[in-house]
């Protein structure tokens, strides 16, 4: 009898460790409603958009997006749209973040460059699957905020730098993937140079007032294959010398 009780207790303890503890670990940043809102967002990514990579869906279900938006926007954090983050900038729509991450095809050994840190959210999503993420933001206050958001949420494998992302991060190059989250009038040559052989770059190309297109660049040695994927709308990649 005593043995049976002991067995039941140890099975219960095992199940607790297996299911309940990881659940707390994944949701330690959640407040009432945020975990459920995030689950609904992931369901929408699956049903409405072509996000089929289970790893990406799992990551989208884990990163606490509500901690990357200004406090007054928290209630909208898991809605299917971009949100203002101050300084005239926006955090991209979750579906776009998931889609760009899926296109980047990164794994645990990847070194990734992001241009346009903004809130730090896309960098966090990339950091969940990459070895290291380097992200450049031109607006000093946003660079500081992105760094703070990433520190608070525990993404130790992301480095934020303030500067003009047109020039990439040459000291850390080459990168297995480059994700640009602001629209450039052309693909910046320094970013092409910093792409690893076999690497992939995802970049919105076009002017702010015309249709922009999401472009995938794949490098094979000195060859660059570009593919135009779909019309998109991003904030512009600004250049310091412009008025
Ligand atoms: N990836 C961000 C969304 C970024 S919005 C997120 O997940 O929240 C685009 C960002 O690009 C803005 O923060 C903008 O300030 C920044 N940006 C614009 N031009 C830039 C440039 N030349 N270099 C680096 N960042 C730039």
mmCIF file with all atom_site columns, C-alpha atoms and ligand atoms in Angstrom, residues 85 89-92 97 114-123 136-139 142 163-166 181-182 235-240, ligand 1:
data_model
loop_
_atom_site.group_PDB
_atom_site.id
_atom_site.type_symbol
_atom_site.label_atom_id
_atom_site.label_alt_id
_atom_site.label_comp_id
_atom_site.label_asym_id
_atom_site.label_entity_id
_atom_site.label_seq_id
_atom_site.pdbx_PDB_ins_code
_atom_site.Cartn_x
_atom_site.Cartn_y
_atom_site.Cartn_z
_atom_site.occupancy
_atom_site.B_iso_or_equiv
_atom_site.pdbx_formal_charge
_atom_site.auth_seq_id
_atom_site.auth_comp_id
_atom_site.auth_asym_id
_atom_site.auth_atom_id
_atom_site.pdbx_PDB_model_num
ATOM   1  C CA  . UNK A 1 85  ? 6.418  52.759 -30.548 1.00 0.00 ? 85  UNK A CA  1
ATOM   2  C CA  . UNK A 1 89  ? 8.208  54.424 -35.727 1.00 0.00 ? 89  UNK A CA  1
ATOM   3  C CA  . UNK A 1 90  ? 6.242  51.190 -35.486 1.00 0.00 ? 90  UNK A CA  1
ATOM   4  C CA  . UNK A 1 91  ? 6.708  47.632 -34.286 1.00 0.00 ? 91  UNK A CA  1
ATOM   5  C CA  . UNK A 1 92  ? 5.962  45.440 -37.332 1.00 0.00 ? 92  UNK A CA  1
ATOM   6  C CA  . UNK A 1 97  ? 7.850  39.360 -38.132 1.00 0.00 ? 97  UNK A CA  1
ATOM   7  C CA  . UNK A 1 114 ? 18.989 43.126 -38.094 1.00 0.00 ? 114 UNK A CA  1
ATOM   8  C CA  . UNK A 1 115 ? 18.704 46.699 -39.369 1.00 0.00 ? 115 UNK A CA  1
ATOM   9  C CA  . UNK A 1 116 ? 16.112 48.800 -37.518 1.00 0.00 ? 116 UNK A CA  1
ATOM   10 C CA  . UNK A 1 117 ? 15.932 47.561 -33.900 1.00 0.00 ? 117 UNK A CA  1
ATOM   11 C CA  . UNK A 1 118 ? 12.845 49.673 -33.070 1.00 0.00 ? 118 UNK A CA  1
ATOM   12 C CA  . UNK A 1 119 ? 11.334 48.006 -30.007 1.00 0.00 ? 119 UNK A CA  1
ATOM   13 C CA  . UNK A 1 120 ? 13.716 45.029 -30.081 1.00 0.00 ? 120 UNK A CA  1
ATOM   14 C CA  . UNK A 1 121 ? 10.848 42.565 -30.723 1.00 0.00 ? 121 UNK A CA  1
ATOM   15 C CA  . UNK A 1 122 ? 12.017 41.227 -34.107 1.00 0.00 ? 122 UNK A CA  1
ATOM   16 C CA  . UNK A 1 123 ? 15.522 40.861 -32.630 1.00 0.00 ? 123 UNK A CA  1
ATOM   17 C CA  . UNK A 1 136 ? 21.438 48.513 -35.494 1.00 0.00 ? 136 UNK A CA  1
ATOM   18 C CA  . UNK A 1 137 ? 19.050 51.399 -34.739 1.00 0.00 ? 137 UNK A CA  1
ATOM   19 C CA  . UNK A 1 138 ? 19.514 54.977 -35.896 1.00 0.00 ? 138 UNK A CA  1
ATOM   20 C CA  . UNK A 1 139 ? 17.357 56.759 -33.265 1.00 0.00 ? 139 UNK A CA  1
ATOM   21 C CA  . UNK A 1 142 ? 14.947 53.684 -29.501 1.00 0.00 ? 142 UNK A CA  1
ATOM   22 C CA  . UNK A 1 163 ? 24.081 54.084 -35.903 1.00 0.00 ? 163 UNK A CA  1
ATOM   23 C CA  . UNK A 1 164 ? 23.213 54.085 -39.592 1.00 0.00 ? 164 UNK A CA  1
ATOM   24 C CA  . UNK A 1 165 ? 22.328 50.520 -40.529 1.00 0.00 ? 165 UNK A CA  1
ATOM   25 C CA  . UNK A 1 166 ? 23.052 51.235 -44.204 1.00 0.00 ? 166 UNK A CA  1
ATOM   26 C CA  . UNK A 1 181 ? 12.953 46.193 -41.129 1.00 0.00 ? 181 UNK A CA  1
ATOM   27 C CA  . UNK A 1 182 ? 12.930 49.637 -42.811 1.00 0.00 ? 182 UNK A CA  1
ATOM   28 C CA  . UNK A 1 235 ? 8.833  52.954 -42.479 1.00 0.00 ? 235 UNK A CA  1
ATOM   29 C CA  . UNK A 1 236 ? 11.761 54.327 -44.514 1.00 0.00 ? 236 UNK A CA  1
ATOM   30 C CA  . UNK A 1 237 ? 15.419 53.570 -43.918 1.00 0.00 ? 237 UNK A CA  1
ATOM   31 C CA  . UNK A 1 238 ? 16.563 57.102 -43.165 1.00 0.00 ? 238 UNK A CA  1
ATOM   32 C CA  . UNK A 1 239 ? 20.015 58.394 -43.958 1.00 0.00 ? 239 UNK A CA  1
ATOM   33 C CA  . UNK A 1 240 ? 21.694 60.957 -41.686 1.00 0.00 ? 240 UNK A CA  1
HETATM 34 N N1  . LIG B 2 .   ? 12.241 45.719 -36.017 1.00 0.00 ? 1   LIG B N1  1
HETATM 35 C C1  . LIG B 2 .   ? 11.498 46.675 -35.234 1.00 0.00 ? 1   LIG B C1  1
HETATM 36 C C2  . LIG B 2 .   ? 10.576 47.530 -36.072 1.00 0.00 ? 1   LIG B C2  1
HETATM 37 C C3  . LIG B 2 .   ? 11.325 48.552 -36.694 1.00 0.00 ? 1   LIG B C3  1
HETATM 38 S S1  . LIG B 2 .   ? 10.571 49.923 -37.484 1.00 0.00 ? 1   LIG B S1  1
HETATM 39 C C4  . LIG B 2 .   ? 10.703 46.020 -34.131 1.00 0.00 ? 1   LIG B C4  1
HETATM 40 O O1  . LIG B 2 .   ? 10.661 44.783 -34.061 1.00 0.00 ? 1   LIG B O1  1
HETATM 41 O O2  . LIG B 2 .   ? 10.141 46.756 -33.314 1.00 0.00 ? 1   LIG B O2  1
HETATM 42 C C5  . LIG B 2 .   ? 12.031 50.424 -38.347 1.00 0.00 ? 1   LIG B C5  1
HETATM 43 C C6  . LIG B 2 .   ? 13.140 50.954 -37.488 1.00 0.00 ? 1   LIG B C6  1
HETATM 44 O O3  . LIG B 2 .   ? 14.226 51.262 -38.360 1.00 0.00 ? 1   LIG B O3  1
HETATM 45 C C7  . LIG B 2 .   ? 12.805 52.238 -36.763 1.00 0.00 ? 1   LIG B C7  1
HETATM 46 O O4  . LIG B 2 .   ? 13.036 52.096 -35.399 1.00 0.00 ? 1   LIG B O4  1
HETATM 47 C C8  . LIG B 2 .   ? 13.758 53.263 -37.377 1.00 0.00 ? 1   LIG B C8  1
HETATM 48 O O5  . LIG B 2 .   ? 14.190 54.245 -36.473 1.00 0.00 ? 1   LIG B O5  1
HETATM 49 C C9  . LIG B 2 .   ? 14.897 52.386 -37.836 1.00 0.00 ? 1   LIG B C9  1
HETATM 50 N N2  . LIG B 2 .   ? 15.740 52.945 -38.895 1.00 0.00 ? 1   LIG B N2  1
HETATM 51 C C10 . LIG B 2 .   ? 15.383 53.773 -39.910 1.00 0.00 ? 1   LIG B C10 1
HETATM 52 N N3  . LIG B 2 .   ? 16.457 54.068 -40.660 1.00 0.00 ? 1   LIG B N3  1
HETATM 53 C C11 . LIG B 2 .   ? 17.519 53.429 -40.107 1.00 0.00 ? 1   LIG B C11 1
HETATM 54 C C12 . LIG B 2 .   ? 18.907 53.363 -40.437 1.00 0.00 ? 1   LIG B C12 1
HETATM 55 N N4  . LIG B 2 .   ? 19.439 54.015 -41.465 1.00 0.00 ? 1   LIG B N4  1
HETATM 56 N N5  . LIG B 2 .   ? 19.687 52.603 -39.650 1.00 0.00 ? 1   LIG B N5  1
HETATM 57 C C13 . LIG B 2 .   ? 19.202 51.933 -38.574 1.00 0.00 ? 1   LIG B C13 1
HETATM 58 N N6  . LIG B 2 .   ? 17.906 51.976 -38.223 1.00 0.00 ? 1   LIG B N6  1
HETATM 59 C C14 . LIG B 2 .   ? 17.064 52.704 -38.978 1.00 0.00 ? 1   LIG B C14 1
#
